[in-house]
GROMACS .gro file of C-alpha atoms in nm:
model
  513
    1MET     CA    1  -0.780   2.983  -1.796
    2ASN     CA    2  -1.111   2.754  -1.797
    3ARG     CA    3  -1.090   2.397  -1.828
    4ARG     CA    4  -1.174   2.340  -2.138
    5LYS     CA    5  -0.945   2.589  -2.273
    6PHE     CA    6  -0.658   2.448  -2.083
    7LEU     CA    7  -0.761   2.114  -2.130
    8SER     CA    8  -0.698   2.151  -2.497
    9LEU     CA    9  -0.390   2.376  -2.445
   10ALA     CA   10  -0.259   2.075  -2.328
   11ALA     CA   11  -0.396   1.842  -2.574
   12THR     CA   12  -0.175   2.021  -2.886
   13THR     CA   13   0.152   2.013  -2.699
   14LEU     CA   14   0.130   1.668  -2.605
   15GLY     CA   15   0.086   1.693  -3.007
   16ALA     CA   16   0.398   1.841  -3.035
   17ALA     CA   17   0.557   1.650  -2.856
   18GLY     CA   18   0.520   1.302  -3.027
   19MET     CA   19   0.230   1.157  -2.778
   20HIS     CA   20  -0.094   1.041  -2.814
   21ALA     CA   21  -0.346   1.248  -2.629
   22ASP     CA   22  -0.703   1.283  -2.667
   23ALA     CA   23  -0.925   1.517  -2.371
   24ALA     CA   24  -1.231   1.429  -2.533
   25THR     CA   25  -1.234   1.068  -2.496
   26ASP     CA   26  -1.233   0.907  -2.128
   27ALA     CA   27  -1.002   0.629  -1.938
   28MET     CA   28  -1.196   0.365  -2.228
   29GLY     CA   29  -1.123   0.531  -2.531
   30VAL     CA   30  -1.519   0.612  -2.519
   31GLN     CA   31  -1.565   0.991  -2.625
   32ALA     CA   32  -1.730   1.228  -2.408
   33LEU     CA   33  -2.018   1.444  -2.534
   34GLU     CA   34  -2.186   1.822  -2.432
   35SER     CA   35  -2.545   1.772  -2.469
   36ASP     CA   36  -2.586   1.921  -2.836
   37GLY     CA   37  -2.369   1.596  -2.947
   38SER     CA   38  -1.990   1.869  -2.984
   39PRO     CA   39  -1.688   1.715  -2.845
   40VAL     CA   40  -1.644   1.777  -2.427
   41ASP     CA   41  -1.287   1.813  -2.385
   42SER     CA   42  -1.268   1.635  -2.027
   43ARG     CA   43  -1.014   1.407  -1.838
   44PRO     CA   44  -1.078   1.196  -1.598
   45ASN     CA   45  -1.017   1.259  -1.202
   46VAL     CA   46  -0.806   1.028  -1.034
   47LEU     CA   47  -0.860   0.863  -0.681
   48ILE     CA   48  -0.699   0.692  -0.505
   49LEU     CA   49  -0.787   0.502  -0.148
   50MET     CA   50  -0.417   0.320  -0.009
   51SER     CA   51  -0.457   0.140   0.334
   52ASP     CA   52  -0.137   0.003   0.516
   53GLN     CA   53  -0.049  -0.383   0.552
   54HIS     CA   54  -0.377  -0.463   0.434
   55LYS     CA   55  -0.334  -0.862   0.330
   56ARG     CA   56  -0.481  -0.964   0.034
   57SER     CA   57  -0.644  -1.245   0.115
   58CYS     CA   58  -0.849  -1.027   0.357
   59MET     CA   59  -1.161  -0.818   0.169
   60GLY     CA   60  -1.480  -1.029   0.099
   61ALA     CA   61  -1.435  -0.973  -0.216
   62ALA     CA   62  -1.150  -1.265  -0.220
   63GLY     CA   63  -1.367  -1.488  -0.054
   64ASP     CA   64  -1.270  -1.369   0.352
   65SER     CA   65  -1.604  -1.430   0.545
   66VAL     CA   66  -1.524  -1.322   0.853
   67ALA     CA   67  -1.428  -1.007   0.729
   68VAL     CA   68  -1.639  -0.599   0.726
   69THR     CA   69  -1.523  -0.455   0.434
   70PRO     CA   70  -1.837  -0.414   0.239
   71ASN     CA   71  -1.749  -0.105   0.065
   72LEU     CA   72  -1.429  -0.167  -0.050
   73ASP     CA   73  -1.636  -0.506  -0.144
   74ARG     CA   74  -1.906  -0.348  -0.331
   75LEU     CA   75  -1.525  -0.085  -0.529
   76ALA     CA   76  -1.388  -0.456  -0.623
   77ARG     CA   77  -1.693  -0.595  -0.783
   78GLU     CA   78  -1.723  -0.288  -1.033
   79SER     CA   79  -1.324  -0.280  -1.072
   80ILE     CA   80  -1.104  -0.466  -1.260
   81ARG     CA   81  -0.952  -0.625  -0.922
   82PHE     CA   82  -0.566  -0.794  -0.987
   83THR     CA   83  -0.543  -1.106  -0.782
   84ASN     CA   84  -0.159  -1.074  -0.826
   85ALA     CA   85  -0.030  -0.819  -0.736
   86TYR     CA   86   0.328  -0.707  -0.508
   87CYS     CA   87   0.440  -0.447  -0.321
   88THR     CA   88   0.827  -0.354  -0.481
   89ASN     CA   89   0.938  -0.352  -0.098
   90PRO     CA   90   0.762  -0.517   0.178
   91VAL     CA   91   0.785  -0.248   0.371
   92CYS     CA   92   0.657   0.145   0.437
   93ALA     CA   93   0.852   0.403   0.307
   94PRO     CA   94   1.021   0.194  -0.004
   95SER     CA   95   0.710   0.084  -0.090
   96ARG     CA   96   0.548   0.393  -0.148
   97ALA     CA   97   0.844   0.601  -0.280
   98SER     CA   98   0.811   0.289  -0.547
   99MET     CA   99   0.459   0.391  -0.594
  100MET     CA  100   0.509   0.791  -0.611
  101THR     CA  101   0.745   0.797  -0.831
  102GLY     CA  102   0.741   0.415  -1.010
  103LEU     CA  103   1.138   0.346  -0.971
  104TYR     CA  104   1.252   0.045  -0.724
  105THR     CA  105   1.466   0.077  -0.429
  106ASN     CA  106   1.771  -0.014  -0.623
  107ASN     CA  107   1.710   0.251  -0.833
  108LEU     CA  108   1.618   0.499  -0.622
  109LEU     CA  109   2.005   0.427  -0.403
  110SER     CA  110   2.112   0.496  -0.700
  111ARG     CA  111   1.978   0.822  -0.795
  112GLY     CA  112   2.071   0.919  -0.418
  113VAL     CA  113   1.691   0.938  -0.334
  114LEU     CA  114   1.732   0.689  -0.067
  115LYS     CA  115   2.003   0.620   0.134
  116THR     CA  116   1.885   0.310   0.246
  117SER     CA  117   1.595   0.024   0.205
  118GLY     CA  118   1.418   0.136   0.555
  119ASP     CA  119   1.151   0.357   0.645
  120SER     CA  120   1.346   0.681   0.754
  121SER     CA  121   1.522   0.872   0.491
  122PRO     CA  122   1.301   1.125   0.260
  123TYR     CA  123   1.399   1.134  -0.112
  124PRO     CA  124   1.496   1.460  -0.266
  125PHE     CA  125   1.301   1.742  -0.489
  126LYS     CA  126   1.481   1.710  -0.729
  127HIS     CA  127   1.349   1.321  -0.841
  128LYS     CA  128   0.993   1.416  -0.969
  129THR     CA  129   0.657   1.210  -0.791
  130VAL     CA  130   0.344   1.166  -0.987
  131ALA     CA  131   0.167   1.407  -0.817
  132ASP     CA  132   0.430   1.597  -0.979
  133GLN     CA  133   0.348   1.522  -1.340
  134PHE     CA  134  -0.031   1.550  -1.301
  135SER     CA  135   0.042   1.909  -1.136
  136ARG     CA  136   0.253   2.021  -1.438
  137VAL     CA  137  -0.063   1.970  -1.625
  138GLY     CA  138  -0.328   2.124  -1.464
  139TYR     CA  139  -0.473   1.852  -1.198
  140MET     CA  140  -0.493   2.014  -0.830
  141THR     CA  141  -0.261   1.697  -0.664
  142ALA     CA  142  -0.477   1.620  -0.272
  143LEU     CA  143  -0.253   1.408  -0.020
  144ILE     CA  144  -0.522   1.341   0.233
  145GLY     CA  145  -0.325   1.078   0.525
  146LYS     CA  146  -0.050   0.867   0.503
  147MET     CA  147   0.243   0.837   0.312
  148HIS     CA  148   0.533   0.837   0.511
  149PHE     CA  149   0.788   1.119   0.306
  150MET     CA  150   1.016   1.165   0.646
  151ASP     CA  151   1.061   1.524   0.595
  152ALA     CA  152   0.848   1.797   0.527
  153GLN     CA  153   0.833   1.851   0.082
  154THR     CA  154   0.497   1.805  -0.042
  155HIS     CA  155   0.609   1.623  -0.339
  156GLY     CA  156   0.400   1.768  -0.574
  157PHE     CA  157   0.031   1.747  -0.372
  158ASN     CA  158  -0.131   2.143  -0.391
  159TYR     CA  159  -0.298   2.036  -0.103
  160HIS     CA  160  -0.147   1.820   0.201
  161LEU     CA  161  -0.250   1.748   0.514
  162GLU     CA  162  -0.102   1.435   0.682
  163PHE     CA  163  -0.020   1.340   1.006
  164ASN     CA  164   0.158   1.670   1.171
  165ASP     CA  165  -0.231   1.793   1.092
  166TRP     CA  166  -0.444   1.558   1.227
  167CYS     CA  167  -0.210   1.549   1.557
  168GLN     CA  168  -0.301   1.981   1.585
  169TYR     CA  169  -0.686   1.904   1.554
  170LEU     CA  170  -0.655   1.636   1.781
  171GLY     CA  171  -0.470   1.891   2.051
  172PRO     CA  172  -0.416   1.788   2.410
  173ARG     CA  173  -0.625   1.443   2.360
  174VAL     CA  174  -0.326   1.371   2.153
  175GLN     CA  175  -0.176   1.196   2.435
  176LEU     CA  176  -0.385   0.963   2.470
  177TYR     CA  177  -0.270   0.814   2.076
  178ALA     CA  178   0.082   0.820   2.207
  179ASP     CA  179  -0.030   0.608   2.555
  180GLU     CA  180  -0.137   0.314   2.241
  181LEU     CA  181   0.129   0.359   2.022
  182ALA     CA  182   0.357   0.372   2.384
  183ALA     CA  183   0.688   0.407   2.125
  184ARG     CA  184   0.771   0.655   1.856
  185ASN     CA  185   0.648   0.541   1.609
  186SER     CA  186   0.742   0.711   1.211
  187GLY     CA  187   0.513   0.382   1.057
  188ALA     CA  188   0.193   0.467   1.303
  189GLY     CA  189   0.334   0.881   1.281
  190LEU     CA  190   0.491   0.949   1.651
  191PRO     CA  191   0.723   1.125   1.498
  192GLN     CA  192   0.617   1.229   1.094
  193ILE     CA  193   0.927   1.372   1.053
  194GLU     CA  194   1.125   1.164   1.293
  195SER     CA  195   1.450   1.468   1.239
  196LEU     CA  196   1.249   1.686   1.467
  197TRP     CA  197   1.322   1.387   1.782
  198GLN     CA  198   1.702   1.363   1.620
  199LYS     CA  199   1.849   1.561   1.852
  200GLY     CA  200   1.618   1.662   2.126
  201GLY     CA  201   1.479   1.305   2.179
  202ASP     CA  202   1.148   1.152   2.216
  203PRO     CA  203   0.959   1.391   2.365
  204TRP     CA  204   0.720   1.163   2.499
  205LYS     CA  205   0.939   0.957   2.722
  206GLY     CA  206   0.792   0.940   3.100
  207HIS     CA  207   0.510   1.071   3.009
  208ARG     CA  208   0.286   0.788   2.826
  209LYS     CA  209   0.085   0.600   3.021
  210LEU     CA  210   0.218   0.198   3.014
  211ASP     CA  211   0.098  -0.109   2.929
  212ASN     CA  212   0.228  -0.460   2.979
  213ARG     CA  213   0.307  -0.547   2.661
  214LEU     CA  214   0.681  -0.733   2.583
  215ALA     CA  215   0.803  -0.503   2.346
  216PRO     CA  216   0.732  -0.196   2.100
  217CYS     CA  217   0.405  -0.324   1.913
  218SER     CA  218   0.029  -0.430   2.156
  219VAL     CA  219  -0.095  -0.751   2.129
  220GLY     CA  220  -0.359  -0.543   2.112
  221LYS     CA  221  -0.738  -0.368   2.243
  222VAL     CA  222  -1.028  -0.117   2.253
  223SER     CA  223  -0.895   0.196   2.170
  224GLU     CA  224  -0.994   0.475   2.459
  225MET     CA  225  -0.980   0.744   2.145
  226ALA     CA  226  -1.313   0.800   2.035
  227GLU     CA  227  -1.420   0.742   1.691
  228GLU     CA  228  -1.444   1.064   1.544
  229ASP     CA  229  -1.083   1.159   1.656
  230HIS     CA  230  -0.881   0.871   1.470
  231PHE     CA  231  -0.634   0.938   1.268
  232ASP     CA  232  -0.866   0.722   0.943
  233ASN     CA  233  -1.174   0.886   1.031
  234PHE     CA  234  -0.929   1.234   0.998
  235VAL     CA  235  -0.903   1.095   0.631
  236ALA     CA  236  -1.187   1.015   0.531
  237ARG     CA  237  -1.341   1.349   0.700
  238GLU     CA  238  -1.085   1.585   0.527
  239SER     CA  239  -1.156   1.398   0.232
  240VAL     CA  240  -1.500   1.430   0.194
  241HIS     CA  241  -1.481   1.802   0.247
  242PHE     CA  242  -1.204   1.884   0.002
  243LEU     CA  243  -1.406   1.615  -0.268
  244GLU     CA  244  -1.712   1.908  -0.155
  245HIS     CA  245  -1.485   2.254  -0.176
  246PHE     CA  246  -1.230   2.194  -0.432
  247ALA     CA  247  -1.395   1.906  -0.672
  248ARG     CA  248  -1.619   2.162  -0.874
  249GLU     CA  249  -1.376   2.346  -1.041
  250ASN     CA  250  -1.256   2.385  -1.282
  251GLU     CA  251  -0.920   2.158  -1.259
  252PRO     CA  252  -0.975   1.796  -1.234
  253PHE     CA  253  -0.860   1.629  -0.952
  254PHE     CA  254  -0.527   1.416  -0.808
  255LEU     CA  255  -0.642   1.278  -0.450
  256VAL     CA  256  -0.459   0.993  -0.224
  257SER     CA  257  -0.656   0.936   0.048
  258SER     CA  258  -0.427   0.703   0.239
  259PHE     CA  259  -0.555   0.529   0.591
  260LEU     CA  260  -0.307   0.440   0.859
  261LYS     CA  261  -0.573   0.114   0.959
  262PRO     CA  262  -0.492  -0.166   0.962
  263HIS     CA  263  -0.154  -0.135   1.035
  264ALA     CA  264  -0.074  -0.098   1.427
  265PRO     CA  265  -0.150   0.036   1.660
  266PHE     CA  266  -0.417  -0.262   1.653
  267MET     CA  267  -0.689  -0.053   1.898
  268PRO     CA  268  -1.028   0.026   1.671
  269ALA     CA  269  -1.270   0.190   1.794
  270LYS     CA  270  -1.514   0.027   2.013
  271ARG     CA  271  -1.796  -0.026   1.795
  272PHE     CA  272  -1.596  -0.222   1.512
  273ALA     CA  273  -1.397  -0.434   1.794
  274GLU     CA  274  -1.707  -0.532   1.934
  275MET     CA  275  -1.732  -0.688   1.609
  276PHE     CA  276  -1.499  -0.962   1.647
  277HIS     CA  277  -1.478  -1.222   1.901
  278PRO     CA  278  -1.115  -1.336   1.977
  279GLU     CA  279  -1.180  -1.695   2.153
  280GLN     CA  280  -1.370  -1.717   1.765
  281MET     CA  281  -1.113  -1.578   1.536
  282LYS     CA  282  -0.885  -1.951   1.382
  283LEU     CA  283  -0.536  -1.881   1.327
  284SER     CA  284  -0.369  -1.984   0.983
  285PRO     CA  285  -0.409  -2.309   0.873
  286THR     CA  286   0.025  -2.273   0.837
  287TRP     CA  287   0.041  -2.111   1.189
  288GLY     CA  288   0.324  -2.311   1.392
  289LYS     CA  289   0.336  -2.597   1.091
  290ALA     CA  290   0.629  -2.398   0.873
  291ASP     CA  291   0.942  -2.620   0.834
  292LEU     CA  292   1.178  -2.423   0.987
  293LYS     CA  293   1.444  -2.709   0.928
  294HIS     CA  294   1.453  -2.568   0.455
  295LEU     CA  295   1.377  -2.213   0.574
  296PRO     CA  296   1.604  -1.864   0.611
  297LYS     CA  297   1.754  -1.838   0.947
  298GLU     CA  298   1.646  -1.502   0.902
  299VAL     CA  299   1.227  -1.663   0.874
  300CYS     CA  300   1.327  -1.881   1.194
  301ARG     CA  301   1.437  -1.660   1.408
  302ARG     CA  302   1.087  -1.400   1.352
  303ILE     CA  303   0.914  -1.745   1.371
  304GLU     CA  304   1.083  -1.830   1.704
  305ASP     CA  305   1.106  -1.506   1.821
  306CYS     CA  306   0.744  -1.269   1.748
  307PRO     CA  307   1.011  -1.009   1.742
  308GLY     CA  308   0.776  -0.707   1.839
  309THR     CA  309   0.557  -0.885   1.978
  310PRO     CA  310   0.638  -1.163   2.204
  311GLU     CA  311   0.303  -1.248   2.331
  312LEU     CA  312   0.216  -1.331   1.972
  313LYS     CA  313   0.362  -1.682   2.032
  314ASP     CA  314   0.061  -1.835   2.233
  315ALA     CA  315  -0.231  -1.897   2.012
  316ALA     CA  316  -0.492  -1.736   2.256
  317GLU     CA  317  -0.321  -1.389   2.188
  318ALA     CA  318  -0.291  -1.484   1.828
  319ARG     CA  319  -0.612  -1.463   1.819
  320LYS     CA  320  -0.657  -1.184   2.025
  321ARG     CA  321  -0.435  -1.001   1.747
  322VAL     CA  322  -0.637  -1.155   1.498
  323ALA     CA  323  -0.980  -1.047   1.608
  324TYR     CA  324  -0.860  -0.647   1.590
  325TYR     CA  325  -0.684  -0.648   1.249
  326TYR     CA  326  -0.952  -0.716   1.111
  327GLY     CA  327  -1.151  -0.448   1.364
  328ASN     CA  328  -0.878  -0.246   1.219
  329LEU     CA  329  -0.940  -0.359   0.892
  330ALA     CA  330  -1.304  -0.288   0.914
  331GLN     CA  331  -1.299   0.037   1.065
  332MET     CA  332  -1.041   0.172   0.778
  333ASP     CA  333  -1.339  -0.003   0.594
  334ASP     CA  334  -1.613   0.252   0.699
  335CYS     CA  335  -1.365   0.530   0.621
  336ALA     CA  336  -1.336   0.421   0.247
  337GLY     CA  337  -1.700   0.342   0.197
  338GLN     CA  338  -1.713   0.744   0.348
  339VAL     CA  339  -1.531   0.900   0.018
  340LEU     CA  340  -1.650   0.633  -0.214
  341ASN     CA  341  -2.069   0.786  -0.107
  342ALA     CA  342  -1.941   1.128  -0.110
  343LEU     CA  343  -1.751   1.117  -0.494
  344SER     CA  344  -2.110   0.943  -0.557
  345ARG     CA  345  -2.353   1.176  -0.443
  346LEU     CA  346  -2.149   1.499  -0.617
  347GLY     CA  347  -2.166   1.293  -0.880
  348LEU     CA  348  -1.760   1.303  -0.887
  349ASP     CA  349  -1.787   0.887  -0.943
  350ARG     CA  350  -1.904   0.934  -1.348
  351ASN     CA  351  -1.558   1.068  -1.412
  352THR     CA  352  -1.374   0.949  -1.116
  353ILE     CA  353  -1.082   0.692  -1.187
  354VAL     CA  354  -1.129   0.567  -0.879
  355VAL     CA  355  -0.766   0.266  -0.769
  356TYR     CA  356  -0.765   0.079  -0.398
  357THR     CA  357  -0.414  -0.083  -0.229
  358ALA     CA  358  -0.217  -0.087   0.009
  359ASP     CA  359   0.165  -0.033   0.031
  360HIS     CA  360   0.180  -0.399   0.138
  361GLY     CA  361   0.020  -0.702   0.370
  362GLU     CA  362   0.046  -0.843   0.608
  363MET     CA  363   0.123  -1.189   0.770
  364LEU     CA  364  -0.100  -1.252   0.999
  365GLY     CA  365   0.021  -1.599   1.118
  366ASP     CA  366   0.125  -1.744   0.777
  367LEU     CA  367   0.383  -1.957   0.871
  368GLY     CA  368   0.363  -1.862   1.224
  369LEU     CA  369   0.468  -1.466   1.091
  370TRP     CA  370   0.325  -1.177   1.144
  371GLN     CA  371   0.376  -0.827   1.027
  372LYS     CA  372   0.534  -0.761   0.675
  373PHE     CA  373   0.876  -0.801   0.551
  374GLN     CA  374   0.855  -1.088   0.410
  375PHE     CA  375   0.861  -1.193  -0.018
  376TYR     CA  376   0.556  -1.447   0.087
  377GLU     CA  377   0.230  -1.421  -0.053
  378GLY     CA  378   0.024  -1.243   0.319
  379SER     CA  379   0.371  -0.968   0.321
  380CYS     CA  380   0.415  -0.833  -0.041
  381GLY     CA  381   0.131  -0.968  -0.252
  382VAL     CA  382  -0.144  -0.670  -0.207
  383PRO     CA  383  -0.503  -0.543  -0.268
  384LEU     CA  384  -0.515  -0.416  -0.619
  385THR     CA  385  -0.873  -0.270  -0.742
  386ILE     CA  386  -0.940   0.018  -1.031
  387LYS     CA  387  -1.248   0.088  -1.137
  388VAL     CA  388  -1.279   0.350  -1.457
  389PRO     CA  389  -1.553   0.572  -1.594
  390GLY     CA  390  -1.741   0.317  -1.891
  391GLY     CA  391  -1.484  -0.049  -1.768
  392THR     CA  392  -1.681  -0.347  -1.688
  393PRO     CA  393  -1.578  -0.528  -1.373
  394ALA     CA  394  -1.327  -0.865  -1.442
  395LEU     CA  395  -1.107  -1.052  -1.213
  396CYS     CA  396  -0.683  -0.981  -1.351
  397ASP     CA  397  -0.500  -1.251  -1.227
  398THR     CA  398  -0.149  -1.146  -1.450
  399PRO     CA  399   0.121  -1.117  -1.181
  400LEU     CA  400   0.148  -0.711  -1.164
  401SER     CA  401   0.408  -0.456  -0.920
  402LEU     CA  402   0.284  -0.122  -0.779
  403VAL     CA  403   0.637  -0.008  -0.889
  404SER     CA  404   0.361   0.048  -1.253
  405LEU     CA  405   0.089   0.180  -1.111
  406ALA     CA  406   0.254   0.576  -1.130
  407ALA     CA  407   0.282   0.460  -1.548
  408THR     CA  408  -0.071   0.312  -1.582
  409VAL     CA  409  -0.290   0.613  -1.414
  410ALA     CA  410  -0.123   0.857  -1.639
  411ASP     CA  411  -0.153   0.623  -1.950
  412LEU     CA  412  -0.548   0.661  -1.808
  413CYS     CA  413  -0.588   0.965  -1.807
  414ARG     CA  414  -0.306   1.090  -2.123
  415VAL     CA  415  -0.050   1.250  -1.906
  416PRO     CA  416   0.273   1.225  -2.053
  417LEU     CA  417   0.474   1.100  -1.738
  418SER     CA  418   0.907   1.251  -1.792
  419GLY     CA  419   1.187   1.118  -1.626
  420PRO     CA  420   1.330   0.740  -1.524
  421SER     CA  421   1.068   0.487  -1.469
  422ASP     CA  422   1.040   0.163  -1.419
  423GLY     CA  423   0.693   0.068  -1.433
  424LYS     CA  424   0.505  -0.047  -1.742
  425SER     CA  425   0.178   0.064  -1.752
  426PHE     CA  426  -0.091  -0.233  -1.764
  427ALA     CA  427  -0.384  -0.005  -1.857
  428SER     CA  428  -0.432  -0.194  -2.109
  429LEU     CA  429  -0.502  -0.503  -1.916
  430VAL     CA  430  -0.747  -0.224  -1.701
  431ARG     CA  431  -0.931  -0.162  -2.065
  432GLN     CA  432  -0.875  -0.562  -2.150
  433PRO     CA  433  -0.846  -0.793  -1.855
  434ASP     CA  434  -0.846  -1.130  -1.999
  435SER     CA  435  -0.630  -1.021  -2.290
  436ARG     CA  436  -0.360  -1.255  -2.173
  437ALA     CA  437  -0.081  -0.979  -2.239
  438ASN     CA  438   0.266  -1.075  -2.052
  439TYR     CA  439   0.431  -0.821  -1.816
  440GLY     CA  440   0.715  -1.024  -1.791
  441PRO     CA  441   0.844  -1.078  -1.381
  442VAL     CA  442   0.764  -0.897  -1.103
  443PHE     CA  443   1.046  -0.823  -0.850
  444ALA     CA  444   1.131  -0.717  -0.581
  445GLU     CA  445   1.380  -0.618  -0.248
  446TYR     CA  446   1.395  -0.586   0.044
  447GLY     CA  447   1.716  -0.474   0.344
  448LEU     CA  448   1.973  -0.356   0.050
  449GLY     CA  449   2.310  -0.363   0.221
  450ASN     CA  450   2.225  -0.482   0.550
  451HIS     CA  451   2.293  -0.879   0.645
  452ASN     CA  452   2.012  -0.955   0.590
  453ALA     CA  453   1.930  -0.812   0.242
  454LYS     CA  454   1.730  -1.050  -0.014
  455TYR     CA  455   1.511  -1.031  -0.372
  456MET     CA  456   1.249  -1.157  -0.522
  457VAL     CA  457   1.139  -1.276  -0.849
  458ARG     CA  458   0.837  -1.383  -0.956
  459ASP     CA  459   0.773  -1.566  -1.292
  460GLY     CA  460   0.556  -1.764  -1.394
  461ASP     CA  461   0.417  -1.987  -1.119
  462TYR     CA  462   0.757  -2.016  -0.882
  463LYS     CA  463   0.857  -1.745  -0.665
  464TYR     CA  464   1.230  -1.728  -0.597
  465THR     CA  465   1.320  -1.551  -0.309
  466TYR     CA  466   1.739  -1.479  -0.315
  467TRP     CA  467   1.926  -1.439   0.078
  468VAL     CA  468   2.259  -1.305   0.046
  469HIS     CA  469   2.357  -1.494   0.276
  470ASP     CA  470   2.115  -1.773   0.359
  471ILE     CA  471   1.963  -1.987   0.160
  472ASP     CA  472   1.744  -1.963  -0.155
  473GLU     CA  473   1.378  -2.004  -0.157
  474LEU     CA  474   1.118  -2.196  -0.463
  475TYR     CA  475   0.792  -2.168  -0.402
  476ASP     CA  476   0.587  -2.323  -0.718
  477LEU     CA  477   0.238  -2.163  -0.653
  478ARG     CA  478   0.007  -2.263  -0.815
  479SER     CA  479   0.056  -2.634  -0.653
  480ASP     CA  480   0.172  -2.547  -0.257
  481PRO     CA  481  -0.003  -2.158  -0.236
  482GLU     CA  482   0.094  -2.177   0.130
  483GLU     CA  483   0.402  -2.154   0.039
  484MET     CA  484   0.483  -2.489   0.265
  485LEU     CA  485   0.749  -2.639   0.017
  486ASN     CA  486   1.098  -2.459  -0.026
  487LEU     CA  487   1.262  -2.665  -0.319
  488ALA     CA  488   1.528  -2.424  -0.368
  489ASP     CA  489   1.731  -2.715  -0.276
  490ARG     CA  490   1.604  -3.040  -0.465
  491PRO     CA  491   1.751  -3.117  -0.789
  492ASP     CA  492   1.501  -3.173  -1.023
  493HIS     CA  493   1.419  -2.786  -0.984
  494ASN     CA  494   1.800  -2.694  -1.021
  495ALA     CA  495   1.740  -2.551  -1.352
  496THR     CA  496   1.369  -2.379  -1.202
  497VAL     CA  497   1.641  -2.181  -0.967
  498GLU     CA  498   1.927  -2.062  -1.240
  499ARG     CA  499   1.671  -1.973  -1.483
  500LEU     CA  500   1.507  -1.727  -1.206
  501ARG     CA  501   1.862  -1.661  -1.082
  502ALA     CA  502   2.038  -1.541  -1.331
  503GLU     CA  503   1.646  -1.310  -1.427
  504LEU     CA  504   1.700  -1.207  -1.087
  505PHE     CA  505   2.074  -1.060  -1.098
  506ALA     CA  506   1.992  -0.969  -1.427
  507TRP     CA  507   1.774  -0.703  -1.308
  508HIS     CA  508   1.997  -0.622  -1.051
  509PRO     CA  509   2.268  -0.797  -0.908
  510PRO     CA  510   2.247  -0.812  -0.523
  511ALA     CA  511   2.562  -0.657  -0.332
  512ALA     CA  512   2.606  -0.771  -0.019
  513GLY     CA  513   2.564  -0.655   0.290
   0.00000   0.00000   0.00000
């Protein structure tokens, strides 16, 4: 069956199901035509470029004069850029699970998908992902890069290359990467599947060349690996290979190219590390200025102790981390550019929806905090751009959640989604970003079942965080975008706190850890 016959059949099937499906209409509602003027059965391809731990503000297109991100900037200029997008859970695996399934973590838990909200719980085959849904209607689905599934399931991806395949490519050179990590870290790919090491323990223990770091995560340095051997370069190269060898078949494709950087290890290849000099880096204007008397104890602990990298309490070491973070980001951008350039070179950009986002952000010294795990803008906010064939570039400041990304991309491609979903398609905003449509509150959660469990809601200009065992937080993002002033205990904000807490508890009643 060729592509036209398949898509015609698919459109008939969707119509019988009572769903609007016009295979001759692109994502913007523009009808595609053959050279003789007759309608063409055509669904857009999908390319999702994803990074790990990309702070939303660290991009030239977002006004950052330090960031070297020419490829993401170009994509942003051609896209709808959403300036208030959020992850559902500011840590790798649960956030990615939400993107893939369209469910918040608490629903994944209640449906037996995740055992905990941490990074080490795979979800079962019975729960279908967006890749399953696209594959079901004839798309060739591919995942190249990190997804943190934590087991060997491919979850609907017909074509699948992850960390294990990269390690096979490296062969004995993987020793260099093991040395740079200096510890097991599934978030950085060793091991990708933790159960492989559960009985025998860490096979690299005693076989790594250790450095002088004080805790598991290095401040950063120039990588000893050749540039072409980095995971991100592997992802870019294999994504281009996929486009060259599979994207010209009759079936449309759904490709996720998922990079590791700027996530740890903060060790960019030499070319990118040399772009940034630590002594020239500026620390966040809020670094060292947090009002610890009005912050939850866990936040204070992370500011005072810098767990993971205690060296970052020193300003010089903090500047070094900032420099290597930007180096990682520049390298990831270069790799993303390789994929985008191949898409254009092959003429596939004319019928491909291109998404760029990240699983969560990075505090990068804001308030004296580093890494993720927080609901502050640096950590919970994510970059999000969506480019559609025939679309008009624009900015959209409507608050949105990545839990809705699967529903939105499926809507743009006329692909029906089955099964439960917390996501609500915002395809109308992609088509009309100035429509001012309200998609309701944005929710996030972290540490479910643990002592430090917390839940967040953003509604309008206010962001409220409920800690199960600590004080509340309330910030007015319009007047206080740096989140320096916790308003939760101010009497004149009692009504706002009560309203947002009721909203949050109606969404999901927090369970005591």
